[in-house]
XYZ file of N, CA and C in Angstrom:
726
model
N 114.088 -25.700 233.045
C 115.181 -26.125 233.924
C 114.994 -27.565 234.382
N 114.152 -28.506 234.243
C 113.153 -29.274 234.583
C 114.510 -30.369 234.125
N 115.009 -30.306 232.716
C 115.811 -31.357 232.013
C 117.177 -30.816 232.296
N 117.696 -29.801 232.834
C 118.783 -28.928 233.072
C 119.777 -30.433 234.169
N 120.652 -30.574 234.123
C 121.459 -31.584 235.232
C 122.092 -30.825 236.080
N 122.077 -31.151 237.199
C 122.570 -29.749 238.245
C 123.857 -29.822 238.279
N 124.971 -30.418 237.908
C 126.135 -30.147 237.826
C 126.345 -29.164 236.821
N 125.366 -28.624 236.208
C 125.749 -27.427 234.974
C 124.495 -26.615 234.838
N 123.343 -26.366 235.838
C 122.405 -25.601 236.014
C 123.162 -24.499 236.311
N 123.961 -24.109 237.056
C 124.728 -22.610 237.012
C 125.252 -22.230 235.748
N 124.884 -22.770 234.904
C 126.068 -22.154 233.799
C 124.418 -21.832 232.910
N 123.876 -21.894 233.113
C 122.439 -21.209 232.160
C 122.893 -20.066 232.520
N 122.838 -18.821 231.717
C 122.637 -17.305 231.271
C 123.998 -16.547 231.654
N 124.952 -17.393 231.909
C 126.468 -17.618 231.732
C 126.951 -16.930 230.409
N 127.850 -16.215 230.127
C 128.392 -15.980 228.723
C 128.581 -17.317 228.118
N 128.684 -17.429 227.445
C 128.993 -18.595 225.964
C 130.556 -18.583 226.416
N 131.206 -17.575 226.222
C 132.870 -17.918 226.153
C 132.941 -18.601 227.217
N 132.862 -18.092 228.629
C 133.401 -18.849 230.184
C 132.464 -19.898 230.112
N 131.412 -19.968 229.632
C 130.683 -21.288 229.596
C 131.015 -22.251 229.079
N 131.495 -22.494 227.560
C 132.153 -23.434 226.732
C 133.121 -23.931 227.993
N 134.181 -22.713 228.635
C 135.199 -23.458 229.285
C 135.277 -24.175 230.439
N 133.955 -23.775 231.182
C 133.071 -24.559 232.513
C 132.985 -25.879 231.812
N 132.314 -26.136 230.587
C 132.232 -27.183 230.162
C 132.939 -28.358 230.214
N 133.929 -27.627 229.726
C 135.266 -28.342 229.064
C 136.007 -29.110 230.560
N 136.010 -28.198 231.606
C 136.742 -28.626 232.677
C 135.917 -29.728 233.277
N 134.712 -29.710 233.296
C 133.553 -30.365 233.645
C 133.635 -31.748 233.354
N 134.290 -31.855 232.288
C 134.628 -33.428 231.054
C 133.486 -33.178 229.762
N 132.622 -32.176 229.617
C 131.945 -32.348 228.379
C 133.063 -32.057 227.473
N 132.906 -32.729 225.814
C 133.552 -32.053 224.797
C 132.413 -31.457 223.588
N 132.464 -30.615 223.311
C 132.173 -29.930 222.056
C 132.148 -31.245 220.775
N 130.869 -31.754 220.369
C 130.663 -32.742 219.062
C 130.420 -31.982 217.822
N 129.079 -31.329 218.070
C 128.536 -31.056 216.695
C 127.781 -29.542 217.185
N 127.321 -28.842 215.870
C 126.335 -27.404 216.249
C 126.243 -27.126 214.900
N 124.653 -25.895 215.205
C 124.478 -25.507 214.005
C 123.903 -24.217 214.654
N 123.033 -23.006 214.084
C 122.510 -22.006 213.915
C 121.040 -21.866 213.199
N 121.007 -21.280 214.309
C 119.275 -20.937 213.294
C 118.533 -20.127 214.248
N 117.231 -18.924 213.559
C 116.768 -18.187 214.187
C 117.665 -17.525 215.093
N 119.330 -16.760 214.634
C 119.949 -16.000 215.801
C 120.182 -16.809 216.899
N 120.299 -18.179 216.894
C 120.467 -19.244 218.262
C 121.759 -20.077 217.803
N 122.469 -20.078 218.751
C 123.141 -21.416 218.470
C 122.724 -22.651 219.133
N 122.921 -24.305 218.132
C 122.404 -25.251 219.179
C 123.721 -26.050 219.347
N 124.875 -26.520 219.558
C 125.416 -27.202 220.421
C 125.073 -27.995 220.987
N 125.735 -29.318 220.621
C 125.736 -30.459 221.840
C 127.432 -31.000 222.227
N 127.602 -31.362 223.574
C 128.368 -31.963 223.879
C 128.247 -33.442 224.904
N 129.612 -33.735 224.634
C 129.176 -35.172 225.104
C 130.324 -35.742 226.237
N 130.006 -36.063 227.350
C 130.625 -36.277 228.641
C 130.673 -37.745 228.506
N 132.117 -38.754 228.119
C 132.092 -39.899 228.031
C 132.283 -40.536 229.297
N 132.338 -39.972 230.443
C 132.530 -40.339 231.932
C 131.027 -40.538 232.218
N 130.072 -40.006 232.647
C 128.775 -40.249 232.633
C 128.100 -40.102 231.415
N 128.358 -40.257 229.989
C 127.494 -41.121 229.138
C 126.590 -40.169 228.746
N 126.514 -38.768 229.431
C 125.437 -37.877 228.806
C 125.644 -36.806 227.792
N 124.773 -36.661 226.905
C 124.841 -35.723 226.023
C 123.902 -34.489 226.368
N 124.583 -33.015 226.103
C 124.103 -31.865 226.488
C 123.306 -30.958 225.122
N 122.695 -30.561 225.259
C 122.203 -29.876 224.319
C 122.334 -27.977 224.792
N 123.308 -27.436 224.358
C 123.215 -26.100 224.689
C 122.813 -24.946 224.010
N 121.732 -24.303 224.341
C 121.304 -23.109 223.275
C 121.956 -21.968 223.605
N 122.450 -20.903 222.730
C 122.900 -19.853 222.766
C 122.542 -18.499 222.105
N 121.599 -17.797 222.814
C 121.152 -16.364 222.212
C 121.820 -15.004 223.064
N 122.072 -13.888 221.801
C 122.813 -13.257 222.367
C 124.222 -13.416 223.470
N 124.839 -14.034 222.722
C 126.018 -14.406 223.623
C 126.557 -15.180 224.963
N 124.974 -15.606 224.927
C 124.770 -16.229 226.671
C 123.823 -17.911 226.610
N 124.627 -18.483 227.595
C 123.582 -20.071 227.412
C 122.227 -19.512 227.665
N 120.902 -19.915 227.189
C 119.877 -19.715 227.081
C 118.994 -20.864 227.583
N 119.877 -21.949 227.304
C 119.078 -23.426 228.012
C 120.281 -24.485 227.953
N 120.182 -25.197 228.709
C 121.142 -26.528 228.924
C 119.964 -28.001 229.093
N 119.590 -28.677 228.026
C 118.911 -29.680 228.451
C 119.769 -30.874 228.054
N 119.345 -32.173 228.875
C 120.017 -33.284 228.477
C 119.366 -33.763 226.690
N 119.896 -34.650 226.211
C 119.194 -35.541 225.374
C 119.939 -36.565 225.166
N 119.391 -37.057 223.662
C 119.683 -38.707 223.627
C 121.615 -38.684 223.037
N 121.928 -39.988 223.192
C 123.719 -39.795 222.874
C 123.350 -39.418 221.390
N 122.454 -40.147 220.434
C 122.913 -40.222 219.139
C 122.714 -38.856 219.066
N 122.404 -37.635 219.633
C 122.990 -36.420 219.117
C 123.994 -36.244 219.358
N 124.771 -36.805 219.920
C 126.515 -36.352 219.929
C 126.909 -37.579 219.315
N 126.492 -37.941 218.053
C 127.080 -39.167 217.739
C 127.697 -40.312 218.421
N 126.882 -40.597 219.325
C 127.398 -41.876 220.088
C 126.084 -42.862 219.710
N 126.607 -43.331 218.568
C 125.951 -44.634 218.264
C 126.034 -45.709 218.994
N 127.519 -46.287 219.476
C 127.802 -47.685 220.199
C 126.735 -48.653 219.948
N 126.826 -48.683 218.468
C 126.493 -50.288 218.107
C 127.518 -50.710 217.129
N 127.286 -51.226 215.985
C 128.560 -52.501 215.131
C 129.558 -51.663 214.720
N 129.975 -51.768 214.335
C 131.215 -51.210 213.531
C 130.927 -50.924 212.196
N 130.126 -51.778 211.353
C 129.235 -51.494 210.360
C 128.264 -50.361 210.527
N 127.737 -49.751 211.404
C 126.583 -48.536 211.652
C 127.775 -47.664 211.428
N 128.806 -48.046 212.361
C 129.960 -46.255 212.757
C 130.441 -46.448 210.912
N 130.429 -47.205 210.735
C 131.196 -46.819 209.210
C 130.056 -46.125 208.232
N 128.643 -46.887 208.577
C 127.967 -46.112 207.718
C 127.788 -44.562 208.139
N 128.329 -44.291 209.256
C 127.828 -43.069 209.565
C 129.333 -42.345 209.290
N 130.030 -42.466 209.432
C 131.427 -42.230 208.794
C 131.246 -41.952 207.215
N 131.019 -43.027 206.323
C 130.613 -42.937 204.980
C 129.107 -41.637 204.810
N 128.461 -41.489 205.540
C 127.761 -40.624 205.425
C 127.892 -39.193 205.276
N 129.321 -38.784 206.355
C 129.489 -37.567 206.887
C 130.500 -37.756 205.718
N 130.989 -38.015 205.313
C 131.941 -38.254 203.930
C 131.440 -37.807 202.700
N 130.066 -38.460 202.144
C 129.127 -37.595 201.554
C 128.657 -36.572 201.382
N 128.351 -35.857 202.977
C 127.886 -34.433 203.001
C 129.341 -33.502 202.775
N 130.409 -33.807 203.831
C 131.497 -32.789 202.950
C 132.160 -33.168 201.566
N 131.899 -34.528 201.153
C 132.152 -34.133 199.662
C 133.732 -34.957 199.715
N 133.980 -35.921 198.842
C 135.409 -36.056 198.818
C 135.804 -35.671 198.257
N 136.047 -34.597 197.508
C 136.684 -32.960 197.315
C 137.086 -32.975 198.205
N 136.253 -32.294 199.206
C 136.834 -31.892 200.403
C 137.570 -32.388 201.281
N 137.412 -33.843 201.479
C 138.200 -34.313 202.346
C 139.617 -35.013 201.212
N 139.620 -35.046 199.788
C 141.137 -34.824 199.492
C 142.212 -33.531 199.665
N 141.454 -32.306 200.337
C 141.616 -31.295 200.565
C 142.987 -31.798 201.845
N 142.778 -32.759 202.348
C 144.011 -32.822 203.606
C 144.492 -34.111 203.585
N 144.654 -34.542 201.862
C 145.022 -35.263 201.699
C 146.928 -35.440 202.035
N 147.499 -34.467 202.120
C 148.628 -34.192 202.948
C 148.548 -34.877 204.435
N 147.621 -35.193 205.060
C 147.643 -36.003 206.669
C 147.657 -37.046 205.977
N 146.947 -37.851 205.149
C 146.844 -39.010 204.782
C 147.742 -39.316 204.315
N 148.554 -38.945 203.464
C 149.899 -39.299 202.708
C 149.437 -40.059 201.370
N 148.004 -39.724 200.885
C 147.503 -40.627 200.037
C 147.277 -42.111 199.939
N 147.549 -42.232 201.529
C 147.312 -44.118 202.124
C 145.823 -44.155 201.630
N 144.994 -43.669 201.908
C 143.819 -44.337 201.615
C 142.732 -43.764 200.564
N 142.362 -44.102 199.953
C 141.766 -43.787 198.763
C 140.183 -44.424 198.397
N 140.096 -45.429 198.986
C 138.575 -45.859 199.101
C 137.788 -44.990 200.229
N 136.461 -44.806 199.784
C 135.487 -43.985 200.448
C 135.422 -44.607 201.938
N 135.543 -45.526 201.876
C 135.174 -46.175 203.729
C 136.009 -45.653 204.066
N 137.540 -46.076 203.616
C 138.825 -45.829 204.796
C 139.127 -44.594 204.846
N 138.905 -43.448 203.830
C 139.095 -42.013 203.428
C 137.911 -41.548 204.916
N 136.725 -42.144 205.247
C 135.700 -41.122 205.932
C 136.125 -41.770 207.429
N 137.034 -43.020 207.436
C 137.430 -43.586 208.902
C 138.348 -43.063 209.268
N 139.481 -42.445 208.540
C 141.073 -41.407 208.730
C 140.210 -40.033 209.076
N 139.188 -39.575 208.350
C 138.724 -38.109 208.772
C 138.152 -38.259 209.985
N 137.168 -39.185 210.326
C 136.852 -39.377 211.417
C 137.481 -39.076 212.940
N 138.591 -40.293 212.481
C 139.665 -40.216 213.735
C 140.597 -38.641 213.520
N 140.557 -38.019 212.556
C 141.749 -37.115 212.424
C 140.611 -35.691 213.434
N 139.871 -35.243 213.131
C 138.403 -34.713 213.827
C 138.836 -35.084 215.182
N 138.401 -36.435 215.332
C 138.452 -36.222 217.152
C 140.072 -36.469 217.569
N 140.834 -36.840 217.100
C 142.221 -35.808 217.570
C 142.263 -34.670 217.593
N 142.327 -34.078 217.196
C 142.553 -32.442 216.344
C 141.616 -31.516 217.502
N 140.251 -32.477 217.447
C 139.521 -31.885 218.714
C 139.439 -32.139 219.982
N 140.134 -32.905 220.186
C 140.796 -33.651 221.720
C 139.357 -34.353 222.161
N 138.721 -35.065 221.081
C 137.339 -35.738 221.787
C 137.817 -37.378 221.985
N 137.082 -38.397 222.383
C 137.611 -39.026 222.958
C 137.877 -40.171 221.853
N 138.425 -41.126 221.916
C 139.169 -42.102 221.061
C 138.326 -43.137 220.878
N 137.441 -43.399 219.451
C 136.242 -44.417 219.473
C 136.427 -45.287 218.141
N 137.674 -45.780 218.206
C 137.562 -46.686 216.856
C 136.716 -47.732 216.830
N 135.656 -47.424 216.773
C 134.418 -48.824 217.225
C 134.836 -49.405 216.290
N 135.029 -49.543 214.643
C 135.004 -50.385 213.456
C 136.865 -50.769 213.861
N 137.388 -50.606 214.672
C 138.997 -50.989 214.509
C 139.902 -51.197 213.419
N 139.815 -50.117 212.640
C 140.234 -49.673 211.355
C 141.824 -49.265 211.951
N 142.940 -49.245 211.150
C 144.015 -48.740 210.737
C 143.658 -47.391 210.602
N 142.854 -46.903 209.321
C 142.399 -45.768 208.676
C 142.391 -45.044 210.682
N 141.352 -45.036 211.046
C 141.212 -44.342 211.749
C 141.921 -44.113 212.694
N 142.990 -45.422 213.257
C 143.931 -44.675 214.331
C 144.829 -43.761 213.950
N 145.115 -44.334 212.278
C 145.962 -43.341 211.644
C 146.038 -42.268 211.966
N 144.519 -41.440 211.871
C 143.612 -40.155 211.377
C 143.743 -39.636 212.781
N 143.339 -40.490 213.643
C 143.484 -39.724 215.321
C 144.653 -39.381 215.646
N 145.914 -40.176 215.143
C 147.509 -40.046 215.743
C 147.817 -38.289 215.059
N 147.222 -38.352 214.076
C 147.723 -37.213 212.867
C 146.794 -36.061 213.748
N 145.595 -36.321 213.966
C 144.776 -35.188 214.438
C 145.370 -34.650 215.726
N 145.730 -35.366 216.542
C 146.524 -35.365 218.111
C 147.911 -34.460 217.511
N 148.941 -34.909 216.430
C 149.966 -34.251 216.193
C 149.466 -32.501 216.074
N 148.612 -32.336 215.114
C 148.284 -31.308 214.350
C 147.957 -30.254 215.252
N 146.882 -30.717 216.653
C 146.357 -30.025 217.833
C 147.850 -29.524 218.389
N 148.260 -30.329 218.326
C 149.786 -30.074 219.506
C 150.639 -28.503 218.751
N 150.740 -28.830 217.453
C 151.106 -27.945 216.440
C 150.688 -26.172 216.433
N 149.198 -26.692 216.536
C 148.416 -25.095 216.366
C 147.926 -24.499 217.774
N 148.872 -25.278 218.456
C 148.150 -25.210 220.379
C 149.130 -23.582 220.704
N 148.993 -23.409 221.739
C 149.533 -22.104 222.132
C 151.114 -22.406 222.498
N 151.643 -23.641 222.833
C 152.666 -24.212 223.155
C 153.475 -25.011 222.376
N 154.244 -24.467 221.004
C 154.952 -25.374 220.328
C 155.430 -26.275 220.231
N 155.716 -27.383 219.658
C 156.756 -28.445 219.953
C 158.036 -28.002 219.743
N 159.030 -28.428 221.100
C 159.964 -27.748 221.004
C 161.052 -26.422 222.122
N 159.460 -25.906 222.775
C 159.952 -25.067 223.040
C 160.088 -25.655 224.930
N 159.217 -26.649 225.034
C 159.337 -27.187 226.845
C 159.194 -28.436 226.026
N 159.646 -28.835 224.924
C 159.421 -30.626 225.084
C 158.497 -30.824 223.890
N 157.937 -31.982 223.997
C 156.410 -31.885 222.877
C 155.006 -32.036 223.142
N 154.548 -32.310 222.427
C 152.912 -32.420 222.781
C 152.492 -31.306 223.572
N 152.130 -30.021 223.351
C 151.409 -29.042 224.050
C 152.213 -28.619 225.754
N 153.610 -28.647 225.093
C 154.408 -28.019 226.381
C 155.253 -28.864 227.352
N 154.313 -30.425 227.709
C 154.991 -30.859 228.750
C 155.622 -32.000 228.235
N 157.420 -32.121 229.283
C 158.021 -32.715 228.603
C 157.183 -34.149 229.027
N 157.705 -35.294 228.247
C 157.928 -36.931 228.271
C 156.293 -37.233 227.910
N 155.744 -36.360 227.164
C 153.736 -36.503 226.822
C 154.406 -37.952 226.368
N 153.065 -39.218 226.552
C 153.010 -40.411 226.253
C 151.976 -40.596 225.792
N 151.866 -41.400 224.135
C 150.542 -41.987 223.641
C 149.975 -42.612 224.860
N 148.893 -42.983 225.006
C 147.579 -43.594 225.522
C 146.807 -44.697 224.351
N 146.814 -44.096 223.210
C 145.464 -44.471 222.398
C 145.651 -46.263 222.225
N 147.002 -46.882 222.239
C 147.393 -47.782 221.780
C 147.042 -49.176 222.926
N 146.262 -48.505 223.487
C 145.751 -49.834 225.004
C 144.221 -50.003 224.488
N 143.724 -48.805 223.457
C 142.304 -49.566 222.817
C 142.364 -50.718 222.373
N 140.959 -51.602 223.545
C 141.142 -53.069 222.780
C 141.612 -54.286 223.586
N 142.496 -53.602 224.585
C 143.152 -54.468 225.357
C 142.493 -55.045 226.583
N 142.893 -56.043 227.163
C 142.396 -56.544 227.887
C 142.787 -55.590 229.627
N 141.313 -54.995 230.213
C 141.580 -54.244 231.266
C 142.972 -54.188 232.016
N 143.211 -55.070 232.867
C 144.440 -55.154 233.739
C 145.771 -54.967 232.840
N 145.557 -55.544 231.634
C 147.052 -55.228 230.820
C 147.249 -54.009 230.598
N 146.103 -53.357 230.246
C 145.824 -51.689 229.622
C 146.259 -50.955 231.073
N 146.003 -51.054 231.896
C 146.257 -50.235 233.857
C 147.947 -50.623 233.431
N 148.639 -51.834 233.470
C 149.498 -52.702 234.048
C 150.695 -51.610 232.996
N 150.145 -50.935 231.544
C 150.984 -50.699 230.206
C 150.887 -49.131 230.552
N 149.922 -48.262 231.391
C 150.049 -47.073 231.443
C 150.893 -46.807 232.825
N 150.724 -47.250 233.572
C 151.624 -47.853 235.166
C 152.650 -47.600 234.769
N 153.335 -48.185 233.733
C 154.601 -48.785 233.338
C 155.252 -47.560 232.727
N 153.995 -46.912 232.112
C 154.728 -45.457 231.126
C 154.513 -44.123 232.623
N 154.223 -44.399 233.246
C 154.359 -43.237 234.788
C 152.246 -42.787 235.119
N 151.827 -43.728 234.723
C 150.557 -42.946 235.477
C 150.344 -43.670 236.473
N 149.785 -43.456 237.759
C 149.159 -44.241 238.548
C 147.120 -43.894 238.783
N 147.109 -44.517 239.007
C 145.263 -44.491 239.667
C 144.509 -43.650 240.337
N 143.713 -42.635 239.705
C 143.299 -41.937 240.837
C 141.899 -42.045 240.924
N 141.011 -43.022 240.131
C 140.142 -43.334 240.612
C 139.333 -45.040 239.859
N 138.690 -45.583 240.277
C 138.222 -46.795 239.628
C 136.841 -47.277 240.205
N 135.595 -46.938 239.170
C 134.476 -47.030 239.608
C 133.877 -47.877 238.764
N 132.783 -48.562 239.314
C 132.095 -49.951 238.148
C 130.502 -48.992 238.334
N 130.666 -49.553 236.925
C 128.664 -48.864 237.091
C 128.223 -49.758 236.372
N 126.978 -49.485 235.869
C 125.733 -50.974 234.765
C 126.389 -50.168 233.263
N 127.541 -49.366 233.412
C 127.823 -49.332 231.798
C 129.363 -49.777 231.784
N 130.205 -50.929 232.844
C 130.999 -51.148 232.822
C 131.929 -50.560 233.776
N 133.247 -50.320 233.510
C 134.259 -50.098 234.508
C 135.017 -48.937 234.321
N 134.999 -47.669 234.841
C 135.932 -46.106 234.352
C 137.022 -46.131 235.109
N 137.991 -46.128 234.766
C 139.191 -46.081 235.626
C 139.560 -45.062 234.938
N 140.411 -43.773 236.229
C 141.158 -42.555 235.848
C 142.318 -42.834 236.235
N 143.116 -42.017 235.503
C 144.287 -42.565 235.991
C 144.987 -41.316 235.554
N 146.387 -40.975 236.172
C 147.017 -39.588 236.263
C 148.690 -39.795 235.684
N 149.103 -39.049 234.826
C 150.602 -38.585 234.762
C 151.006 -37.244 234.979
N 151.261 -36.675 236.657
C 152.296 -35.522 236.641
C 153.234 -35.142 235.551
N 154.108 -36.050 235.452
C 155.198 -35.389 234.701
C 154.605 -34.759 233.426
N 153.420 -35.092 232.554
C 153.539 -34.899 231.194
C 152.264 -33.958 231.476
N 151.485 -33.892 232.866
C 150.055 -33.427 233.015
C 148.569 -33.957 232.105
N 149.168 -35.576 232.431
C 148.143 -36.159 231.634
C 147.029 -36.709 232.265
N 146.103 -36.604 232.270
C 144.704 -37.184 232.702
C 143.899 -38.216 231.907
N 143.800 -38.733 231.992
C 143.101 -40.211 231.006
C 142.254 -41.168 231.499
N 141.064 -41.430 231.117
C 139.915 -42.209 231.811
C 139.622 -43.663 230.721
N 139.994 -44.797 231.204
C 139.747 -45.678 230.423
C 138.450 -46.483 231.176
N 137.874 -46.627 229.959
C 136.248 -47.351 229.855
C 136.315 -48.808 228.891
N 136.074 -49.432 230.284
C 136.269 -51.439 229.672
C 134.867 -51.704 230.042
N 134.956 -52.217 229.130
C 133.224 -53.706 228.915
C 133.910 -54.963 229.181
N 133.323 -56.431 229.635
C 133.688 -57.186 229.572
C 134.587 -57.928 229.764
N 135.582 -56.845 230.864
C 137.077 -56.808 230.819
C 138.167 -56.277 230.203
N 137.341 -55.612 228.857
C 138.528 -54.903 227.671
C 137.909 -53.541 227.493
N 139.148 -52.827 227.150
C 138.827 -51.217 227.024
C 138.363 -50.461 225.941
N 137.415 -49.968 225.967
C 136.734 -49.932 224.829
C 136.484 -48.089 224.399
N 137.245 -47.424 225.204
C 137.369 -46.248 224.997
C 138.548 -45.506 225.851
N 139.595 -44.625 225.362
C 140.391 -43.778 225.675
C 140.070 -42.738 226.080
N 139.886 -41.586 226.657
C 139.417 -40.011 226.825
C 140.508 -39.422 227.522
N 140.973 -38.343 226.498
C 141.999 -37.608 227.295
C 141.468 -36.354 227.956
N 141.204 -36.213 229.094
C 140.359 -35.109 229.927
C 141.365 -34.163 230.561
N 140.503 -33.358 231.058
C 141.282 -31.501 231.570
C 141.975 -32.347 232.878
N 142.860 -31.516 232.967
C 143.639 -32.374 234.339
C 142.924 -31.629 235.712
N 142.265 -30.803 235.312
C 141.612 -30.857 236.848
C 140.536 -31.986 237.206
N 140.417 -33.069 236.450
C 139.382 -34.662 236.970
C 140.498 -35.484 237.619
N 141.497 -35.027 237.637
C 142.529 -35.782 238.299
C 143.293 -35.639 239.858
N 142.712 -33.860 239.802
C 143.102 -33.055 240.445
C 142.523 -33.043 242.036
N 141.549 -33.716 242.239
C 140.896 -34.280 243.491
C 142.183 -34.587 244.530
């Protein structure tokens, strides 16, 4: 319990199901996992405080919650050249077989191995509502996230269609398109589409501003370096909910 973080020390010996969803409300997202010895290992990764979780699961129940390093939840944050090699990597292991397998999202736009593993990339963390990291600022990949975001909305419990789009609520508004921008313009461009501020904190890893849309029930935390925003995260609307 020693490495356990006490905002999620109650959730050790927790079922797995209500636990995942403690998680989730918490701001962790679900990255990567595997199995072994009857265990599951799980990590997730909380882009608001920067930490990555490591969760074990035996017999149906968390078994341990320790912190570790980001690069287990794939948070490299170095060049754009590393995220591609690691992009081109995970491209390798499933095989481009496999990833012409959804070659239907792509529309057959991209066909070289870099831009083919930068569209899967981004299409992954749409699809999985993880947070928006075009570190290499590829086309390929916003592509892949816009398509992954559609697809989630699609297979969600709430059709498009039936209250509006995007997962039920009417007037949902992209976000992703302020990656990049210079801080105050990025606040000044979501303002403008109906969110206002519900929180803005500076730490030694830069500047998190949350910020809220009622109408569409959107929650969104933008993370600037240097003055510019360098990450999107669309979070559970109860971080808004304060």
């Amino acid at each position: 319990m020693a490495n356990t973080p006490g905002s999620v020390r109650d959730l050790v010996g927790t079922k797995a199901a209500g636990g995942e969803n403690e998680l989730e409300d918490r701001g962790y997202h679900y990255v990567t996992g595997s199995t072994k010895n009857n265990r599951k290992f799980n990590y997730y990764w909380n882009g608001r405080s920067k930490e990555c979780l490591r969760v074990v699961t035996y017999d149906g129940r968390f078994e341990t919650i320790t912190t570790t390093s980001a690069s287990d939840c794939n948070q490299k944050g170095g060049s754009g050249d590393k995220t591609a090699a690691i992009a081109i990597g995970a491209a390798a292991i499933l095989g481009i077989a496999a990833l012409a397998s959804k070659s239907h999202h792509r529309d057959d736009k991209y066909q070289d191995e870099r831009s083919t593993a930068e569209f899967e990339r981004g299409y992954r963390d749409g699809l999985y509502n993880h947070a928006y990291h075009n570190y290499s600022r590829t086309d390929a990949y916003s592509h892949g996230f816009e398509e992954g975001v559609r697809e989630r909305g699609h297979e969600s419990s709430y059709r498009p269609g039936n209250h509006g789009s995007h997962g039920g609520y009417a007037g949902y508004v992209n976000v992703n398109d302020v990656y990049g921008r210079e801080r105050q313009s990025a606040i000044s461009e979501l303002i403008q589409r109906g969110f206002n501020v519900r929180d803005n904190k500076k730490t030694d890893d830069g500047r998190y501003i949350t910020m809220w849309r009622a109408e569409s029930n959107q929650c969104v935390i933008l993370h600037s370096q240097n003055g510019s925003v360098v990450s999107v995260e669309s979070v559970s609307a109860r971080t808004c909910s304060y």
